[in-house]
PDB file of C-alpha atoms and ligand atoms in Angstrom:
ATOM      1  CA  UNK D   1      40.049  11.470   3.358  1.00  0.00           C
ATOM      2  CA  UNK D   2      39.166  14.108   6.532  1.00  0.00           C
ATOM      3  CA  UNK D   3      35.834  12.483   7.672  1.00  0.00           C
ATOM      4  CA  UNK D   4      36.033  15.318  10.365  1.00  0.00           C
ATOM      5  CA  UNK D   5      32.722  17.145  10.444  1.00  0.00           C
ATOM      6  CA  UNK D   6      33.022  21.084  10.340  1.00  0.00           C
ATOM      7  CA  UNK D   7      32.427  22.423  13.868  1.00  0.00           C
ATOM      8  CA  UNK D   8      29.114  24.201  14.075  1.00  0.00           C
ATOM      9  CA  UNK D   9      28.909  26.862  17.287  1.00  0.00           C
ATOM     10  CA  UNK D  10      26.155  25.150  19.778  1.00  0.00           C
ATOM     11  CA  UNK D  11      22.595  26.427  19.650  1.00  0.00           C
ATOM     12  CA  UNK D  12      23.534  28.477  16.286  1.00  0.00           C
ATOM     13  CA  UNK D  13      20.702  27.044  14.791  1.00  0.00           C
ATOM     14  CA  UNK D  14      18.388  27.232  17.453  1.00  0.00           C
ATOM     15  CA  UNK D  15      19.214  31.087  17.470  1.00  0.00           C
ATOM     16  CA  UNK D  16      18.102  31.600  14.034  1.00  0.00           C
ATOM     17  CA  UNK D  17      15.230  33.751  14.065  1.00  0.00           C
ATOM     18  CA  UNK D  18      12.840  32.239  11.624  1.00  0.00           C
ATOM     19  CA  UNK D  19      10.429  35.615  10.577  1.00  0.00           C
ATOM     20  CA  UNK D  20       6.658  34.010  10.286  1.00  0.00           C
ATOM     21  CA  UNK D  21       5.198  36.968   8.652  1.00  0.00           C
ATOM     22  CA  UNK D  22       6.469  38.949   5.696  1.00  0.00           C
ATOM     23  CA  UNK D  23       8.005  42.676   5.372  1.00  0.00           C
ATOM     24  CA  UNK D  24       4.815  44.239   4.743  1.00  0.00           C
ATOM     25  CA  UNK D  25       3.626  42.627   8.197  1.00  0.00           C
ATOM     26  CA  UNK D  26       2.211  45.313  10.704  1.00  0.00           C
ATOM     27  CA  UNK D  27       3.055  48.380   7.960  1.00  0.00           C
ATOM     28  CA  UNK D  28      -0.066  50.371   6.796  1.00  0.00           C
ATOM     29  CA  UNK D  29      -0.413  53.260   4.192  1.00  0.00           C
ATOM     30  CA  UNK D  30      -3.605  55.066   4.896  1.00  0.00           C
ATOM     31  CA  UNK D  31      -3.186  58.603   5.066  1.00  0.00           C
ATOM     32  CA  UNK D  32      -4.813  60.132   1.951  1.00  0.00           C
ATOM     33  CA  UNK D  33      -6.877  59.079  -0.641  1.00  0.00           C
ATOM     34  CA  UNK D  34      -5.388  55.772  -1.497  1.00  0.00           C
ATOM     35  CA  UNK D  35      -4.684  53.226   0.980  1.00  0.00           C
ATOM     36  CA  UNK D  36      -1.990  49.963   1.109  1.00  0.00           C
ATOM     37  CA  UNK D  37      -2.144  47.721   3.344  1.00  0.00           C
ATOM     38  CA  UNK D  38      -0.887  43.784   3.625  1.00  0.00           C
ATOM     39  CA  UNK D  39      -3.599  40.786   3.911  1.00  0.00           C
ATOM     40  CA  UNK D  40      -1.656  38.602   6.771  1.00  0.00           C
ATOM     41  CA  UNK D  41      -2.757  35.289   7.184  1.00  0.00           C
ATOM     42  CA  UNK D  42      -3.853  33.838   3.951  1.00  0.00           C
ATOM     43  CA  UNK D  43      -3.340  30.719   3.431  1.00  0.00           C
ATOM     44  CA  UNK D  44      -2.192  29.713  -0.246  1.00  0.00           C
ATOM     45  CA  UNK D  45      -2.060  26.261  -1.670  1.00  0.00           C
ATOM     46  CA  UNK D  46      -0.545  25.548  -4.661  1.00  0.00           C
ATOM     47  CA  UNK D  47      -2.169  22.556  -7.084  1.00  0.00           C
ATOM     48  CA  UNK D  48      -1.355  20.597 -10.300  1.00  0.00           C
ATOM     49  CA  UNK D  49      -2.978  18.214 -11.947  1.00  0.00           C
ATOM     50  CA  UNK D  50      -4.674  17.217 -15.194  1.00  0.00           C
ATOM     51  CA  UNK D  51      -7.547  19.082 -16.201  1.00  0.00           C
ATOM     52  CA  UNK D  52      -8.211  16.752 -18.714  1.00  0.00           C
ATOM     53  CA  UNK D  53      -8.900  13.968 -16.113  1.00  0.00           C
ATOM     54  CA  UNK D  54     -12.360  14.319 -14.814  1.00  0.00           C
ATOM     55  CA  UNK D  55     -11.777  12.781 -11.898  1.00  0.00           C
ATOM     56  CA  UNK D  56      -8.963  15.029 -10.454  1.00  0.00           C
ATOM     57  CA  UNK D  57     -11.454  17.954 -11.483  1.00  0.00           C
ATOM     58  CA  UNK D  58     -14.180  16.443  -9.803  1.00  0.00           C
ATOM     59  CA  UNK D  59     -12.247  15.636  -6.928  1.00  0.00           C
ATOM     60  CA  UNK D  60     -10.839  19.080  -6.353  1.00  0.00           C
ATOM     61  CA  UNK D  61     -14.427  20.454  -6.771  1.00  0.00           C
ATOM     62  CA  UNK D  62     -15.986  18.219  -3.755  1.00  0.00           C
ATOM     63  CA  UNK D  63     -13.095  19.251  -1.406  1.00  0.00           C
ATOM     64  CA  UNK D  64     -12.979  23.230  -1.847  1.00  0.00           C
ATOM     65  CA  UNK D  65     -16.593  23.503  -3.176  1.00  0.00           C
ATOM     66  CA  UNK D  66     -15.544  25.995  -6.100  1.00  0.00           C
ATOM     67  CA  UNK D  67     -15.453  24.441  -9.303  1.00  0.00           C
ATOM     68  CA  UNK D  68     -11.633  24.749 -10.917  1.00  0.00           C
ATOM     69  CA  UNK D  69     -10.920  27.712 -13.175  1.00  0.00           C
ATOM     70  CA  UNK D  70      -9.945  25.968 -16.826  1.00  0.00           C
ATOM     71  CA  UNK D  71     -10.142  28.929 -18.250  1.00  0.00           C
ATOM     72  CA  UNK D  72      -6.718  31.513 -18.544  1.00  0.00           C
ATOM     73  CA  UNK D  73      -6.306  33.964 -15.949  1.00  0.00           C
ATOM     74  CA  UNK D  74      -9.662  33.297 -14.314  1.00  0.00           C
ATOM     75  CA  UNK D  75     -10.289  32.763 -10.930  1.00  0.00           C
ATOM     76  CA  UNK D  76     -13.543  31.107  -9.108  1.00  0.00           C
ATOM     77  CA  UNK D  77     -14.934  31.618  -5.437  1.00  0.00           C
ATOM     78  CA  UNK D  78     -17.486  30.754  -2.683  1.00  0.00           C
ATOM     79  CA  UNK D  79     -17.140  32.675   0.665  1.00  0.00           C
ATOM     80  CA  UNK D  80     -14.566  30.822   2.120  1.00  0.00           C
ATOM     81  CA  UNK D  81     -11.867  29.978  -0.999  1.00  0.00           C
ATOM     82  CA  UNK D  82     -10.381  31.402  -3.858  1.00  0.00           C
ATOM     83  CA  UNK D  83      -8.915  28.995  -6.645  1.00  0.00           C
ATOM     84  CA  UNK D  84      -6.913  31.008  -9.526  1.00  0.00           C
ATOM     85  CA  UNK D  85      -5.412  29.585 -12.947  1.00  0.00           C
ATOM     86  CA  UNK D  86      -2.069  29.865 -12.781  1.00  0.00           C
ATOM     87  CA  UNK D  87      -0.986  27.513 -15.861  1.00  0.00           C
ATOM     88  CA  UNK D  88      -2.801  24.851 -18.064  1.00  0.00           C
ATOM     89  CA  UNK D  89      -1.657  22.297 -15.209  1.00  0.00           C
ATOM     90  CA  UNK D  90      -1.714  24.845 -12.239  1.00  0.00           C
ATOM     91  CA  UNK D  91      -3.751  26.804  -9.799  1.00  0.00           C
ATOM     92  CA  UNK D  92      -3.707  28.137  -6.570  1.00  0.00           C
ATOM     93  CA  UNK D  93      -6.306  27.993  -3.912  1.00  0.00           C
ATOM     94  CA  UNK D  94      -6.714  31.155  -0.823  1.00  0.00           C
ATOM     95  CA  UNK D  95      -8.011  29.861   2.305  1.00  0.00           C
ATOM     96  CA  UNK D  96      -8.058  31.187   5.864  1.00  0.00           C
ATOM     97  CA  UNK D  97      -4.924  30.097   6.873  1.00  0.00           C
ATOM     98  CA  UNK D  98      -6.088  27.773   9.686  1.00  0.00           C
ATOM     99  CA  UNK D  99      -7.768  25.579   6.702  1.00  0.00           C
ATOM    100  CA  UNK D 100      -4.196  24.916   5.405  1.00  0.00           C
ATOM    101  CA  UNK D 101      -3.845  21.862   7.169  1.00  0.00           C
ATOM    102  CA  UNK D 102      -7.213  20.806   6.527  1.00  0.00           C
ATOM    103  CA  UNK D 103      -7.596  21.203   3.071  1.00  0.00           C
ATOM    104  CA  UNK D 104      -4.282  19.480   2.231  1.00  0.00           C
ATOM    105  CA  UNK D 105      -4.809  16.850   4.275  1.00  0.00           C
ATOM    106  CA  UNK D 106      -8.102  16.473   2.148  1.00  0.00           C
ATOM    107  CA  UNK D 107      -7.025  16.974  -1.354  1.00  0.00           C
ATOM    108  CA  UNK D 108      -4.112  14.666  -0.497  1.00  0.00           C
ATOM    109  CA  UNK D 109      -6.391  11.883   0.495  1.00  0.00           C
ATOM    110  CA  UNK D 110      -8.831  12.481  -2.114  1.00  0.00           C
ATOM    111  CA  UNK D 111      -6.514  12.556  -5.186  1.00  0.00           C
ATOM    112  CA  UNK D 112      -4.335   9.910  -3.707  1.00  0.00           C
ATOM    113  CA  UNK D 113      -5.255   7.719  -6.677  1.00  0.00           C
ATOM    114  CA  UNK D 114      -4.788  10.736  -9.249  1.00  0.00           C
ATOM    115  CA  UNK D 115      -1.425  12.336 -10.378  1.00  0.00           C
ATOM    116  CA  UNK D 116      -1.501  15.421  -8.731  1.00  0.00           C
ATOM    117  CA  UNK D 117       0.734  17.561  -6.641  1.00  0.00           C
ATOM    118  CA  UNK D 118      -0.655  19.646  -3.250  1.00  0.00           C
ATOM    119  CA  UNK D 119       2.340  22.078  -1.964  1.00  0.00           C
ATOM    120  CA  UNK D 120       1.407  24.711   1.017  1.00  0.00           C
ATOM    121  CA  UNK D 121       2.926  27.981  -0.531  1.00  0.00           C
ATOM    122  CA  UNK D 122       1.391  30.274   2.658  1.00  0.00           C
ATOM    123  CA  UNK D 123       4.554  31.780   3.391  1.00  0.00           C
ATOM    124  CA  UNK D 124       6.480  32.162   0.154  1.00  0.00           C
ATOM    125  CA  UNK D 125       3.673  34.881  -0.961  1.00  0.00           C
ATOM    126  CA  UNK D 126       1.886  37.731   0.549  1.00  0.00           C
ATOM    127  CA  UNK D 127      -0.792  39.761  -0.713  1.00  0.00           C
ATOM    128  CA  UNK D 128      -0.973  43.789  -0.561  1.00  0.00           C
ATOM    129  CA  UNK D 129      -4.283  45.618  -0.789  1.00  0.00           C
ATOM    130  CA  UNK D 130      -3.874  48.907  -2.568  1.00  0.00           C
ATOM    131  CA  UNK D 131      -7.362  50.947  -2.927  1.00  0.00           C
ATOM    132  CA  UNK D 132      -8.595  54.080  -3.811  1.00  0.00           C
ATOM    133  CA  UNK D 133      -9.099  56.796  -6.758  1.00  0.00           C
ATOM    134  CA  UNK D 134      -5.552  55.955  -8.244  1.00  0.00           C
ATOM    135  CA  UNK D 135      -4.943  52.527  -7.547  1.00  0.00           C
ATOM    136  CA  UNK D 136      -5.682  51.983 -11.298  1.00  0.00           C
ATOM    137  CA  UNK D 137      -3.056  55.000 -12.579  1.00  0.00           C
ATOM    138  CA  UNK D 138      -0.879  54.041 -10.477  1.00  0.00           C
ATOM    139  CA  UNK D 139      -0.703  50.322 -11.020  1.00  0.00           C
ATOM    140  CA  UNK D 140      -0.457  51.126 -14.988  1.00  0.00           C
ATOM    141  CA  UNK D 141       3.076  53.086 -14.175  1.00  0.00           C
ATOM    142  CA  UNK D 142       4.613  49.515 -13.807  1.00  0.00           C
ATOM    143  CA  UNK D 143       2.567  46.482 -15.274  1.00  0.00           C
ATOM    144  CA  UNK D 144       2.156  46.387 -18.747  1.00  0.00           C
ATOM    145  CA  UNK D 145      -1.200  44.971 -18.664  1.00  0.00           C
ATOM    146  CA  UNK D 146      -3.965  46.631 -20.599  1.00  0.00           C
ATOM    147  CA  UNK D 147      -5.941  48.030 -17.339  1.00  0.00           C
ATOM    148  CA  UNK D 148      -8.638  50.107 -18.617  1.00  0.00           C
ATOM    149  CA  UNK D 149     -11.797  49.845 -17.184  1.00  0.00           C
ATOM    150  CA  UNK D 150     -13.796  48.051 -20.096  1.00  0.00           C
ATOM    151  CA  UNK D 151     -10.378  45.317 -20.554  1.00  0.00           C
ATOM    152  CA  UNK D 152      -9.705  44.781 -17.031  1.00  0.00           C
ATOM    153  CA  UNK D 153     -12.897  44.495 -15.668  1.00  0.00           C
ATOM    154  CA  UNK D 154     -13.793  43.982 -12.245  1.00  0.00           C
ATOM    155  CA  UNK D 155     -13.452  39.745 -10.585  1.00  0.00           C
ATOM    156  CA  UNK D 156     -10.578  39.589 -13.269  1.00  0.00           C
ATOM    157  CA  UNK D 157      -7.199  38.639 -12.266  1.00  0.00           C
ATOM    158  CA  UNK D 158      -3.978  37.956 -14.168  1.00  0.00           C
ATOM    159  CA  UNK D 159      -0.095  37.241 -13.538  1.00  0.00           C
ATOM    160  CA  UNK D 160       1.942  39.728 -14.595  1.00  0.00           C
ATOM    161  CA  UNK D 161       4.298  42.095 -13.656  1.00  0.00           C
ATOM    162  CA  UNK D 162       5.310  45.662 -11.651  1.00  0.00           C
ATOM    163  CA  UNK D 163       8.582  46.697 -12.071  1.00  0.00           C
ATOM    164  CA  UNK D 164      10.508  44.083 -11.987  1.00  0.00           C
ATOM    165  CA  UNK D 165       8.827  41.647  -9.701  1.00  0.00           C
ATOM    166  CA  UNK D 166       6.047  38.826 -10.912  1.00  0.00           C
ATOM    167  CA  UNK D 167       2.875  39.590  -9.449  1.00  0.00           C
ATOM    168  CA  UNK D 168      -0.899  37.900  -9.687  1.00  0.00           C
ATOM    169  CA  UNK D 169      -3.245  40.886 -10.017  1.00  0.00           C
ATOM    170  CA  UNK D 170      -6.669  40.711  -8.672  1.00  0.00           C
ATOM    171  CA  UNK D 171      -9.421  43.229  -9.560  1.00  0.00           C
ATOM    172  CA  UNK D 172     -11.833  43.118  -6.790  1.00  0.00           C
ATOM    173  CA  UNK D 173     -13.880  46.253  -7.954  1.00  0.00           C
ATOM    174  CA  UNK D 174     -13.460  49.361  -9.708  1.00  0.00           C
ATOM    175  CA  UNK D 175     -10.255  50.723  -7.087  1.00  0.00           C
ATOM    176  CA  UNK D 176      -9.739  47.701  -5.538  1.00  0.00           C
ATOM    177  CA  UNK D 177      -6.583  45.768  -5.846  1.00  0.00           C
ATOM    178  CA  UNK D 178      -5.294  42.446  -4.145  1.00  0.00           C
ATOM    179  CA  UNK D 179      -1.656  41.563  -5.551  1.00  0.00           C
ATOM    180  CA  UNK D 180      -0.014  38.654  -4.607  1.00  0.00           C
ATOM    181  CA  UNK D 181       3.948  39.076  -4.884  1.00  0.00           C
ATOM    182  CA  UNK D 182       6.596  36.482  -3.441  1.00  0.00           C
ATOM    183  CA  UNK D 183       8.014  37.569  -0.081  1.00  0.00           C
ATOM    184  CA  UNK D 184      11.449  38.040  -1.226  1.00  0.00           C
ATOM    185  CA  UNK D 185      10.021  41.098  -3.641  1.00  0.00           C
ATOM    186  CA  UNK D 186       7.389  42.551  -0.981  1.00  0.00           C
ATOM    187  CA  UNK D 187       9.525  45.316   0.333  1.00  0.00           C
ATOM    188  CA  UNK D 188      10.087  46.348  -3.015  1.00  0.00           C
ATOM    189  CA  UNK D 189       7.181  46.566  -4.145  1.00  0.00           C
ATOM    190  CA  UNK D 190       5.978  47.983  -0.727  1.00  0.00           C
ATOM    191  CA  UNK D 191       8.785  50.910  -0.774  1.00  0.00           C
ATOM    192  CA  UNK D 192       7.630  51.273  -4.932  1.00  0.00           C
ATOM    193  CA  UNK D 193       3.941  51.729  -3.990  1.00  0.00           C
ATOM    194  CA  UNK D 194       4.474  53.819  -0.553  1.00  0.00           C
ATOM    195  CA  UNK D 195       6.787  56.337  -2.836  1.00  0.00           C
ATOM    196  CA  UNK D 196       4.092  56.279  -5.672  1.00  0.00           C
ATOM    197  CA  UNK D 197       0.831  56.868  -3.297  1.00  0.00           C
ATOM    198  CA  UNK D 198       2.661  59.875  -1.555  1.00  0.00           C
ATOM    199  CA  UNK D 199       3.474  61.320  -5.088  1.00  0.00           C
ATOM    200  CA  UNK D 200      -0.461  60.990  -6.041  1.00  0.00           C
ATOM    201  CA  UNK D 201      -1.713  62.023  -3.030  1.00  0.00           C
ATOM    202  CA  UNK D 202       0.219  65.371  -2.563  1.00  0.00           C
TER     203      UNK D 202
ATOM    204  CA  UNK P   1       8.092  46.909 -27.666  1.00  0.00           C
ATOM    205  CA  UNK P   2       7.580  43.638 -29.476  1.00  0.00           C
ATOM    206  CA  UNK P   3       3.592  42.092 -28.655  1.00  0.00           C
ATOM    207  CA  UNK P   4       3.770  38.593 -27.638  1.00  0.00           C
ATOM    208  CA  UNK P   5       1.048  35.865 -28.108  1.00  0.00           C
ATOM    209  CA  UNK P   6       1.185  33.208 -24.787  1.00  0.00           C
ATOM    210  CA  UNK P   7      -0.620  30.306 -26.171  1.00  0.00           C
ATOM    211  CA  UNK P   8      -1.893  30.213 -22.860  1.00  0.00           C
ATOM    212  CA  UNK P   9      -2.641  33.722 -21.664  1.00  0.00           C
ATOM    213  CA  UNK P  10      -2.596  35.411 -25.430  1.00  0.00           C
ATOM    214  CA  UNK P  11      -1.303  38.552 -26.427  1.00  0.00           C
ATOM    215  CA  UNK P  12       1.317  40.466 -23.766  1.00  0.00           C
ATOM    216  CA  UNK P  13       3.852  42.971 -23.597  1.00  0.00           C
ATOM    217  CA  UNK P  14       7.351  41.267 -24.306  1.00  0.00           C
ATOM    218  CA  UNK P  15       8.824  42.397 -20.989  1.00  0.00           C
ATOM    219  CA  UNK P  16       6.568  39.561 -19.650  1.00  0.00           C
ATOM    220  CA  UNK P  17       8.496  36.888 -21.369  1.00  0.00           C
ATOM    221  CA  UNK P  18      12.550  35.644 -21.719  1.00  0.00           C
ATOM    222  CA  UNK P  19      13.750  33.931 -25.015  1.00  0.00           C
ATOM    223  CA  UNK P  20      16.213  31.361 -24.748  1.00  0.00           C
ATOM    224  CA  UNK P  21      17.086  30.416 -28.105  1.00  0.00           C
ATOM    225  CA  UNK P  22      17.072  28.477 -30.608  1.00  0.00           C
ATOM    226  CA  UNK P  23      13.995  25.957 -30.627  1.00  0.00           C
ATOM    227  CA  UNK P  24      13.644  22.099 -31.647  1.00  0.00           C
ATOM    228  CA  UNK P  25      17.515  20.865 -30.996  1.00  0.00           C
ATOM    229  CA  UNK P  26      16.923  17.543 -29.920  1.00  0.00           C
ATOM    230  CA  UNK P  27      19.614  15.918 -27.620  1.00  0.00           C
ATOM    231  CA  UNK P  28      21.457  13.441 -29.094  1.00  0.00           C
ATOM    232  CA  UNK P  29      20.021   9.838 -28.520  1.00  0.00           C
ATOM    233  CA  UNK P  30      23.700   8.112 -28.836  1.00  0.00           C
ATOM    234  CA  UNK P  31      25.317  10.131 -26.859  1.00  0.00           C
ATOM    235  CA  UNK P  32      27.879   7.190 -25.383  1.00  0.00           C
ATOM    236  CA  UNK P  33      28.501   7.414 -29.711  1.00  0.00           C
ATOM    237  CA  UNK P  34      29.071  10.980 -29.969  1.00  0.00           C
ATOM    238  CA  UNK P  35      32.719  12.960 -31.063  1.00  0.00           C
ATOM    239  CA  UNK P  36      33.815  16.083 -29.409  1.00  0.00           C
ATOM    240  CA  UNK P  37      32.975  17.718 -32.574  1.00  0.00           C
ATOM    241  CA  UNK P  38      29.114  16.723 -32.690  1.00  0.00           C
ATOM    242  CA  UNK P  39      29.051  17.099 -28.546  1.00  0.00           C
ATOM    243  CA  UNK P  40      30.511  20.714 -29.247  1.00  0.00           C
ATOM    244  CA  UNK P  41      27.842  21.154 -31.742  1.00  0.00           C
ATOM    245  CA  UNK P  42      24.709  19.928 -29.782  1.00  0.00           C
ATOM    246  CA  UNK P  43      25.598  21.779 -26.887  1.00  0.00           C
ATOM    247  CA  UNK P  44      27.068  25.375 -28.062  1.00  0.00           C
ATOM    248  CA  UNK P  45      26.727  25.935 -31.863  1.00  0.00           C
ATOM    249  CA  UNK P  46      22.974  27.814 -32.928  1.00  0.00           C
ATOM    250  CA  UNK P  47      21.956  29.306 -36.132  1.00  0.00           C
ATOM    251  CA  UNK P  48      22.619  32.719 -36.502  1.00  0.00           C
ATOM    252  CA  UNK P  49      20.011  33.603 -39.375  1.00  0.00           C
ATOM    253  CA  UNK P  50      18.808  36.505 -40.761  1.00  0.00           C
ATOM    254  CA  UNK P  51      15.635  36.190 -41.194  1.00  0.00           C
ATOM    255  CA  UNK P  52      12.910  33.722 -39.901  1.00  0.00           C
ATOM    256  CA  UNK P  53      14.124  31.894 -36.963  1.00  0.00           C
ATOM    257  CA  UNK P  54      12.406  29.512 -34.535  1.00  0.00           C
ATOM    258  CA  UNK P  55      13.132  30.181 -30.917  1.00  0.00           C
ATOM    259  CA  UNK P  56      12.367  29.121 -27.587  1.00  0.00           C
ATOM    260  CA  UNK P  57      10.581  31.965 -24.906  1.00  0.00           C
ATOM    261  CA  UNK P  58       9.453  31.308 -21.391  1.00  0.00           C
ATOM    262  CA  UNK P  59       6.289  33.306 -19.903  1.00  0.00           C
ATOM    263  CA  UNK P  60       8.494  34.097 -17.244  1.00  0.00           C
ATOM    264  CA  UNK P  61       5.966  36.985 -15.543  1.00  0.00           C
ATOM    265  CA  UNK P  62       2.911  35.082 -16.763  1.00  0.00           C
ATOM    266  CA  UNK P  63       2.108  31.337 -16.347  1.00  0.00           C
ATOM    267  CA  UNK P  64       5.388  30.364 -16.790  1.00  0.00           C
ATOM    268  CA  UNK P  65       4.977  27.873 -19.673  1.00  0.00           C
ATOM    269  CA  UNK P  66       7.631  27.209 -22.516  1.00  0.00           C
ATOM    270  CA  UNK P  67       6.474  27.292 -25.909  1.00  0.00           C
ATOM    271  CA  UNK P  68       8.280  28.642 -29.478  1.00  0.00           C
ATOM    272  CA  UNK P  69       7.960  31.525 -31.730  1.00  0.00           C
ATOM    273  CA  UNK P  70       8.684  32.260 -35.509  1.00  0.00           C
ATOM    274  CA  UNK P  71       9.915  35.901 -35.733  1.00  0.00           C
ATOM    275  CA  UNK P  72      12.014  37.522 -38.139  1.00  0.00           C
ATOM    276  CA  UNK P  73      15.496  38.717 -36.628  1.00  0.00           C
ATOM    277  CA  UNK P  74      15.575  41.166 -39.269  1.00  0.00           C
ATOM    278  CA  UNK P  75      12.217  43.185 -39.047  1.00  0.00           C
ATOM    279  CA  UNK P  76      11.564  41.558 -35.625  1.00  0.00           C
ATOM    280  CA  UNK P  77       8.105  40.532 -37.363  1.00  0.00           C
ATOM    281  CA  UNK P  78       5.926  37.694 -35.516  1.00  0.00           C
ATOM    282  CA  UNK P  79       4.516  34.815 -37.642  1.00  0.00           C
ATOM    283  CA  UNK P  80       2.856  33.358 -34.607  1.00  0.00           C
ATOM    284  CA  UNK P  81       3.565  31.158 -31.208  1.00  0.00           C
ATOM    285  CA  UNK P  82       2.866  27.377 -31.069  1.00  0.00           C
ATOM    286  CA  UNK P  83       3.118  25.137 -28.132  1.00  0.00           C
ATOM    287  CA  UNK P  84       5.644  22.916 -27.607  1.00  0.00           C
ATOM    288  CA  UNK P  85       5.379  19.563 -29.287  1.00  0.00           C
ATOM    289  CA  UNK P  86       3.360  20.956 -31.959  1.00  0.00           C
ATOM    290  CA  UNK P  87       4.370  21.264 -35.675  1.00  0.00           C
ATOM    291  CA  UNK P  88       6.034  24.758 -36.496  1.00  0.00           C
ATOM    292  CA  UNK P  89       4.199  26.917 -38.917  1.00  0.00           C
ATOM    293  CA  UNK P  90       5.194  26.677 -42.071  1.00  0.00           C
ATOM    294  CA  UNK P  91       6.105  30.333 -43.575  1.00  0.00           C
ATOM    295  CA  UNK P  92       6.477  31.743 -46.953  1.00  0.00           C
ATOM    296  CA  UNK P  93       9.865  32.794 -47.258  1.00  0.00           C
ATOM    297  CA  UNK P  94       8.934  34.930 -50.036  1.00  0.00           C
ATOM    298  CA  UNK P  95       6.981  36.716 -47.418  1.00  0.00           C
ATOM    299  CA  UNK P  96      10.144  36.637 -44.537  1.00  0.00           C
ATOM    300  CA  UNK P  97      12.267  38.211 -46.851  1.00  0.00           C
ATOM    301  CA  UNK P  98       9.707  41.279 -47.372  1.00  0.00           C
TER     302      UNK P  98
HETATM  303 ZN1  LIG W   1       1.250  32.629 -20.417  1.00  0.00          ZN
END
């Protein structure tokens, strides 16, 4: 057996350039009516646990002070946090993203005696802003959500789809939009949106 | 378009969701036991029917959760979704065949 180790060029790794922010970082759409832009800096946290045991929700409710959504495609929040349903045994929380560290350091030590799982997700989504007049038109072109007004009301949110990429859709009000997509999918969606806006706002 | 009901999230458009099969085949327990025939069976042979048919699907764009449907591969009709672990709806075949 060859127990010689492939030779790796020095300082290769060191060279790799690891990108902290995502595509959309720095890129703004705001001519015309409808406006994109990218919230940077939000810090994500993913969660699971049992609903079912009191004392994980109770737990998770002293450290982010938002009780946890049970409900499907819900979401609860204070001023500071925003925890969405993501499964039956999943959620998500939005911080600022200098709480990360915090908060997991917390929930870990509070739910040490708990099955759970606490997994910082802050850079493996982003979240684009798209607002104005046709944010809802134009988000109907690719999710096949029922977006109407009096269905998808404002404060609801939702995983779903555009085009081809999973996305958690957030109403904020009547032409506001938050949608979370994974990094890998943002300038895709970015490019889709960009194209779309410029077609609306002609 | 078929309309899908998540147990979780409820009804959605199918291009939410991915089927993968076949539901309920239970691996084999002896498998140290097991011929090549019954191996080969377990692992690549799945009923074909047409008709009512139990499948797996996977919210894939949604919450992500497994669960199985009852649909008719011949009018692509949807008796209903259950959760996984729970008993599959019992359907009247007289009704399928319609
Ligand atoms: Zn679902």
């Amino acid at each position: 057996m060859n127990d010689q180790q492939p030779q790796v060029a020095s300082g290769s790794r060191a060279d790799a350039v690891i990108k902290t922010t995502s595509p959309a970082y720095n890129r703004k759409r705001t001519e015309g009516d409808n406006t994109l832009v990218e919230l940077p800096w939000i810090g994500k946290i993913n969660l699971r646990g049992n609903p079912e045991d009191s004392r994980f929700v109770e737990k998770i409710k002293s450290v982010i002070e938002v009780e946890l959504p049970l409900e499907s495609n819900t979401q609860h929040h204070n001023n500071s946090v925003t925890v969405y349903w993501l499964g039956p045994d999943e959620w998500l929380i939005h911080c600022k993203i200098d709480r990360v560290q915090e908060l997991m350091a917390e929930l870990g030590s509070q739910l040490s005696s708990i099955h759970h799982a606490v997994t910082d997700v802050s850079d493996y989504y982003t979240v684009l802003q798209i607002q104005g007049p046709n944010a809802t038109t134009l988000l109907r072109k690719g999710c096949p959500l029922d977006l109407h007004p009096e269905v998808f009301k404002s404060s609801h949110c939702s995983q779903t789809r555009f085009g081809h990429a999973s996305i958690l859709l957030h109403k904020l009000d009547s032409s506001t939009f938050n949608i979370q997509i994974r990094w890998s999918y943002t300038e895709y969606l970015w490019d889709y949106l960009v194209t779309a806006l410029d077609a609306v706002d002609r | 378009m078929l309309i899908i009901e998540c147990p979780w999230c409820g009804k959605r458009d199918q291009t939410e969701f991915s089927c993968h099969g076949e539901a309920h085949i239970a691996r084999p327990l002896n498998t140290e036991e097991l011929s090549e025939e019954e191996w080969g069976d377990y692992v690549f042979f799945r009923k074909n029917p047409k008709g009512l048919h139990y499948e797996r699907w996977v919210h894939a764009h949604g919450c992500r959760r497994w669960f199985n449907v009852a649909r008719n591969t011949l009018s692509d009709h949807i008796h209903g979704s259950y959760k996984p672990g729970e008993t599959p709806p019992t359907i009247d075949t007289q009704e399928v065949s319609q």
